[in-house]
PDB file of C-alpha atoms in Angstrom:
ATOM      1  CA  UNK T   1      25.511 -51.189  10.180  1.00  0.00           C
ATOM      2  CA  UNK T   2      21.740 -50.919   9.939  1.00  0.00           C
ATOM      3  CA  UNK T   3      21.992 -47.223  10.626  1.00  0.00           C
ATOM      4  CA  UNK T   4      24.213 -46.744   7.591  1.00  0.00           C
ATOM      5  CA  UNK T   5      21.795 -48.614   5.347  1.00  0.00           C
ATOM      6  CA  UNK T   6      18.910 -46.473   6.550  1.00  0.00           C
ATOM      7  CA  UNK T   7      20.793 -43.276   5.862  1.00  0.00           C
ATOM      8  CA  UNK T   8      21.756 -44.453   2.419  1.00  0.00           C
ATOM      9  CA  UNK T   9      18.115 -45.196   1.528  1.00  0.00           C
ATOM     10  CA  UNK T  10      16.716 -41.915   2.787  1.00  0.00           C
ATOM     11  CA  UNK T  11      17.354 -39.143   0.325  1.00  0.00           C
ATOM     12  CA  UNK T  12      16.434 -35.627   1.286  1.00  0.00           C
ATOM     13  CA  UNK T  13      15.676 -33.600  -1.827  1.00  0.00           C
ATOM     14  CA  UNK T  14      17.099 -30.101  -1.636  1.00  0.00           C
ATOM     15  CA  UNK T  15      14.727 -27.212  -2.201  1.00  0.00           C
ATOM     16  CA  UNK T  16      14.358 -26.314  -5.859  1.00  0.00           C
ATOM     17  CA  UNK T  17      16.206 -23.006  -5.482  1.00  0.00           C
ATOM     18  CA  UNK T  18      19.461 -24.858  -4.663  1.00  0.00           C
ATOM     19  CA  UNK T  19      19.166 -27.044  -7.769  1.00  0.00           C
ATOM     20  CA  UNK T  20      18.664 -24.088 -10.148  1.00  0.00           C
ATOM     21  CA  UNK T  21      21.367 -22.845 -12.464  1.00  0.00           C
ATOM     22  CA  UNK T  22      22.459 -19.197 -12.404  1.00  0.00           C
ATOM     23  CA  UNK T  23      20.102 -18.057 -15.181  1.00  0.00           C
ATOM     24  CA  UNK T  24      17.100 -19.600 -13.453  1.00  0.00           C
ATOM     25  CA  UNK T  25      18.122 -18.017 -10.132  1.00  0.00           C
ATOM     26  CA  UNK T  26      18.418 -14.608 -11.808  1.00  0.00           C
ATOM     27  CA  UNK T  27      14.988 -15.029 -13.412  1.00  0.00           C
ATOM     28  CA  UNK T  28      13.459 -16.045 -10.092  1.00  0.00           C
ATOM     29  CA  UNK T  29      15.129 -13.080  -8.360  1.00  0.00           C
ATOM     30  CA  UNK T  30      13.772 -10.697 -11.024  1.00  0.00           C
ATOM     31  CA  UNK T  31      10.267 -12.159 -10.610  1.00  0.00           C
ATOM     32  CA  UNK T  32      10.412 -11.664  -6.828  1.00  0.00           C
ATOM     33  CA  UNK T  33      11.716  -8.084  -7.202  1.00  0.00           C
ATOM     34  CA  UNK T  34       8.848  -7.257  -9.618  1.00  0.00           C
ATOM     35  CA  UNK T  35       6.289  -8.626  -7.164  1.00  0.00           C
ATOM     36  CA  UNK T  36       7.886  -6.610  -4.362  1.00  0.00           C
ATOM     37  CA  UNK T  37       7.817  -3.421  -6.463  1.00  0.00           C
ATOM     38  CA  UNK T  38       4.147  -4.021  -7.277  1.00  0.00           C
ATOM     39  CA  UNK T  39       3.342  -4.553  -3.592  1.00  0.00           C
ATOM     40  CA  UNK T  40       5.149  -1.306  -2.689  1.00  0.00           C
ATOM     41  CA  UNK T  41       3.215   0.564  -5.371  1.00  0.00           C
ATOM     42  CA  UNK T  42      -0.091  -0.747  -4.005  1.00  0.00           C
ATOM     43  CA  UNK T  43       0.924   0.280  -0.487  1.00  0.00           C
ATOM     44  CA  UNK T  44       1.782   3.770  -1.741  1.00  0.00           C
ATOM     45  CA  UNK T  45      -1.601   3.979  -3.470  1.00  0.00           C
ATOM     46  CA  UNK T  46      -3.304   3.085  -0.221  1.00  0.00           C
ATOM     47  CA  UNK T  47      -1.659   6.048   1.456  1.00  0.00           C
ATOM     48  CA  UNK T  48      -2.189   8.590  -1.335  1.00  0.00           C
ATOM     49  CA  UNK T  49      -5.576   7.626  -2.832  1.00  0.00           C
ATOM     50  CA  UNK T  50      -7.556   6.567   0.258  1.00  0.00           C
ATOM     51  CA  UNK T  51      -9.801   9.318   1.579  1.00  0.00           C
ATOM     52  CA  UNK T  52     -12.967  11.331   1.080  1.00  0.00           C
ATOM     53  CA  UNK T  53     -13.749  12.344  -2.504  1.00  0.00           C
ATOM     54  CA  UNK T  54     -16.035  15.348  -1.924  1.00  0.00           C
ATOM     55  CA  UNK T  55     -18.679  16.074  -4.543  1.00  0.00           C
ATOM     56  CA  UNK T  56     -18.159  12.740  -6.320  1.00  0.00           C
ATOM     57  CA  UNK T  57     -21.086  10.345  -6.706  1.00  0.00           C
ATOM     58  CA  UNK T  58     -20.656   6.627  -7.279  1.00  0.00           C
ATOM     59  CA  UNK T  59     -22.405   5.775 -10.560  1.00  0.00           C
ATOM     60  CA  UNK T  60     -22.957   2.209  -9.355  1.00  0.00           C
ATOM     61  CA  UNK T  61     -24.731   2.686  -6.028  1.00  0.00           C
ATOM     62  CA  UNK T  62     -25.268   6.462  -5.856  1.00  0.00           C
ATOM     63  CA  UNK T  63     -23.319   7.102  -2.632  1.00  0.00           C
ATOM     64  CA  UNK T  64     -22.109  10.703  -2.089  1.00  0.00           C
ATOM     65  CA  UNK T  65     -19.279  11.434  -1.283  1.00  0.00           C
ATOM     66  CA  UNK T  66     -17.146   8.423  -2.123  1.00  0.00           C
ATOM     67  CA  UNK T  67     -15.178   7.517   1.002  1.00  0.00           C
ATOM     68  CA  UNK T  68     -12.243   5.163   0.494  1.00  0.00           C
ATOM     69  CA  UNK T  69     -10.830   4.511  -2.961  1.00  0.00           C
ATOM     70  CA  UNK T  70     -12.362   6.105  -6.054  1.00  0.00           C
ATOM     71  CA  UNK T  71     -12.115   4.248  -9.340  1.00  0.00           C
ATOM     72  CA  UNK T  72     -12.560   6.016 -12.683  1.00  0.00           C
ATOM     73  CA  UNK T  73     -13.207   4.290 -16.023  1.00  0.00           C
ATOM     74  CA  UNK T  74     -10.638   5.152 -18.680  1.00  0.00           C
ATOM     75  CA  UNK T  75     -13.014   4.230 -21.501  1.00  0.00           C
ATOM     76  CA  UNK T  76     -16.080   6.218 -20.374  1.00  0.00           C
ATOM     77  CA  UNK T  77     -16.170  10.049 -20.325  1.00  0.00           C
ATOM     78  CA  UNK T  78     -17.406  10.370 -16.705  1.00  0.00           C
ATOM     79  CA  UNK T  79     -17.799   7.107 -14.819  1.00  0.00           C
ATOM     80  CA  UNK T  80     -16.728   6.894 -11.156  1.00  0.00           C
ATOM     81  CA  UNK T  81     -17.273   3.998  -8.752  1.00  0.00           C
ATOM     82  CA  UNK T  82     -16.634   3.304  -5.086  1.00  0.00           C
ATOM     83  CA  UNK T  83     -14.706   0.319  -3.689  1.00  0.00           C
ATOM     84  CA  UNK T  84     -17.800  -1.865  -3.290  1.00  0.00           C
ATOM     85  CA  UNK T  85     -18.902  -1.371  -6.903  1.00  0.00           C
ATOM     86  CA  UNK T  86     -15.319  -1.876  -8.104  1.00  0.00           C
ATOM     87  CA  UNK T  87     -15.150  -5.228  -6.310  1.00  0.00           C
ATOM     88  CA  UNK T  88     -18.494  -6.162  -7.858  1.00  0.00           C
ATOM     89  CA  UNK T  89     -16.991  -5.368 -11.294  1.00  0.00           C
ATOM     90  CA  UNK T  90     -14.233  -7.947 -10.522  1.00  0.00           C
ATOM     91  CA  UNK T  91     -11.799  -6.970 -13.266  1.00  0.00           C
ATOM     92  CA  UNK T  92     -14.374  -7.314 -16.053  1.00  0.00           C
ATOM     93  CA  UNK T  93     -15.791 -10.671 -14.919  1.00  0.00           C
ATOM     94  CA  UNK T  94     -18.479  -9.383 -12.554  1.00  0.00           C
ATOM     95  CA  UNK T  95     -21.269  -6.874 -13.067  1.00  0.00           C
ATOM     96  CA  UNK T  96     -21.592  -3.109 -13.499  1.00  0.00           C
ATOM     97  CA  UNK T  97     -24.554  -1.318 -11.931  1.00  0.00           C
ATOM     98  CA  UNK T  98     -26.083   2.025 -12.861  1.00  0.00           C
ATOM     99  CA  UNK T  99     -27.805   2.877  -9.576  1.00  0.00           C
ATOM    100  CA  UNK T 100     -27.211   6.613  -9.958  1.00  0.00           C
ATOM    101  CA  UNK T 101     -29.006   6.546 -13.361  1.00  0.00           C
ATOM    102  CA  UNK T 102     -27.828  10.049 -14.296  1.00  0.00           C
ATOM    103  CA  UNK T 103     -26.032   8.944 -17.465  1.00  0.00           C
ATOM    104  CA  UNK T 104     -25.954   6.176 -20.069  1.00  0.00           C
ATOM    105  CA  UNK T 105     -23.501   3.501 -18.994  1.00  0.00           C
ATOM    106  CA  UNK T 106     -22.691   0.199 -20.579  1.00  0.00           C
ATOM    107  CA  UNK T 107     -23.696  -2.620 -18.245  1.00  0.00           C
ATOM    108  CA  UNK T 108     -21.174  -4.938 -19.933  1.00  0.00           C
ATOM    109  CA  UNK T 109     -18.255  -5.390 -17.479  1.00  0.00           C
ATOM    110  CA  UNK T 110     -15.754  -5.907 -20.319  1.00  0.00           C
ATOM    111  CA  UNK T 111     -16.544  -2.424 -21.698  1.00  0.00           C
ATOM    112  CA  UNK T 112     -14.885  -0.714 -18.708  1.00  0.00           C
ATOM    113  CA  UNK T 113     -11.309  -0.222 -17.521  1.00  0.00           C
ATOM    114  CA  UNK T 114     -11.148   1.225 -13.984  1.00  0.00           C
ATOM    115  CA  UNK T 115      -8.084   2.780 -12.348  1.00  0.00           C
ATOM    116  CA  UNK T 116      -7.586   4.351  -8.902  1.00  0.00           C
ATOM    117  CA  UNK T 117      -8.179   8.097  -9.197  1.00  0.00           C
ATOM    118  CA  UNK T 118      -8.126  11.308  -7.164  1.00  0.00           C
ATOM    119  CA  UNK T 119      -8.769  14.917  -8.144  1.00  0.00           C
ATOM    120  CA  UNK T 120      -9.780  18.261  -6.633  1.00  0.00           C
ATOM    121  CA  UNK T 121     -11.953  17.979  -3.541  1.00  0.00           C
ATOM    122  CA  UNK T 122      -9.966  14.975  -2.305  1.00  0.00           C
ATOM    123  CA  UNK T 123      -9.272  14.850   1.432  1.00  0.00           C
ATOM    124  CA  UNK T 124      -6.763  12.120   2.427  1.00  0.00           C
ATOM    125  CA  UNK T 125      -7.523   9.971   5.464  1.00  0.00           C
ATOM    126  CA  UNK T 126      -4.026   8.511   5.753  1.00  0.00           C
ATOM    127  CA  UNK T 127      -1.060  10.682   6.671  1.00  0.00           C
ATOM    128  CA  UNK T 128       1.977  10.079   4.453  1.00  0.00           C
ATOM    129  CA  UNK T 129       4.641  11.934   6.462  1.00  0.00           C
ATOM    130  CA  UNK T 130       6.385   8.828   7.729  1.00  0.00           C
ATOM    131  CA  UNK T 131       7.537   8.069  11.246  1.00  0.00           C
ATOM    132  CA  UNK T 132       7.520  10.932  13.718  1.00  0.00           C
ATOM    133  CA  UNK T 133      10.657  11.596  15.706  1.00  0.00           C
ATOM    134  CA  UNK T 134      10.634  12.509  19.355  1.00  0.00           C
ATOM    135  CA  UNK T 135      12.000  16.006  19.886  1.00  0.00           C
ATOM    136  CA  UNK T 136      14.955  16.573  22.147  1.00  0.00           C
ATOM    137  CA  UNK T 137      14.038  17.259  25.778  1.00  0.00           C
ATOM    138  CA  UNK T 138      13.948  20.989  26.487  1.00  0.00           C
ATOM    139  CA  UNK T 139      16.308  22.072  29.222  1.00  0.00           C
ATOM    140  CA  UNK T 140      14.805  23.978  32.137  1.00  0.00           C
ATOM    141  CA  UNK T 141      16.602  26.703  34.132  1.00  0.00           C
ATOM    142  CA  UNK T 142      17.201  24.494  37.215  1.00  0.00           C
ATOM    143  CA  UNK T 143      18.555  21.517  35.183  1.00  0.00           C
ATOM    144  CA  UNK T 144      22.310  20.868  35.269  1.00  0.00           C
ATOM    145  CA  UNK T 145      24.133  22.743  32.519  1.00  0.00           C
ATOM    146  CA  UNK T 146      24.970  20.766  29.368  1.00  0.00           C
ATOM    147  CA  UNK T 147      28.585  22.009  29.344  1.00  0.00           C
ATOM    148  CA  UNK T 148      29.438  19.738  32.290  1.00  0.00           C
ATOM    149  CA  UNK T 149      30.368  22.481  34.795  1.00  0.00           C
ATOM    150  CA  UNK T 150      27.960  21.073  37.394  1.00  0.00           C
ATOM    151  CA  UNK T 151      26.208  24.428  37.797  1.00  0.00           C
ATOM    152  CA  UNK T 152      22.557  25.038  37.110  1.00  0.00           C
ATOM    153  CA  UNK T 153      21.761  26.084  33.555  1.00  0.00           C
ATOM    154  CA  UNK T 154      20.440  29.497  34.691  1.00  0.00           C
ATOM    155  CA  UNK T 155      23.733  30.280  36.529  1.00  0.00           C
ATOM    156  CA  UNK T 156      26.023  29.005  33.717  1.00  0.00           C
ATOM    157  CA  UNK T 157      25.393  28.929  29.963  1.00  0.00           C
ATOM    158  CA  UNK T 158      21.663  29.599  30.261  1.00  0.00           C
ATOM    159  CA  UNK T 159      22.285  32.936  31.985  1.00  0.00           C
ATOM    160  CA  UNK T 160      24.164  34.266  28.974  1.00  0.00           C
ATOM    161  CA  UNK T 161      21.249  33.649  26.640  1.00  0.00           C
TER     162      UNK T 161
END
């Protein structure tokens, strides 16, 4: 009797996804798929844009060559930065340095729009071939023949080759 009263008082709210209608579920699914696609794109960029950018100088700190990701400003004619300077820029909220001092650059972070970039002289550091597969074991002359005769390979099918 007391057990029933306790169960009646305790209400376990279901997670919000079970209380959604079909349109809300579809919207949530679309949002998750977009985030997943964005994450896959970033992972692909890591594999294809990470490396040594020979002959490229970071305009922020002056490092040559840029090793890692190279970011190029879409608004400036020739403005390249390394990862450290890009993080310092912080999407337009941080600061922009001109440590290289070879050209006039706006020090206003909002005046720049950096994107990941690669060009000639790029040497990737990450291989993008995918998983390697183990090759099939090479048969030796004294191994049993693959035809199932029980003879050695050199006396059976291997002798014909």
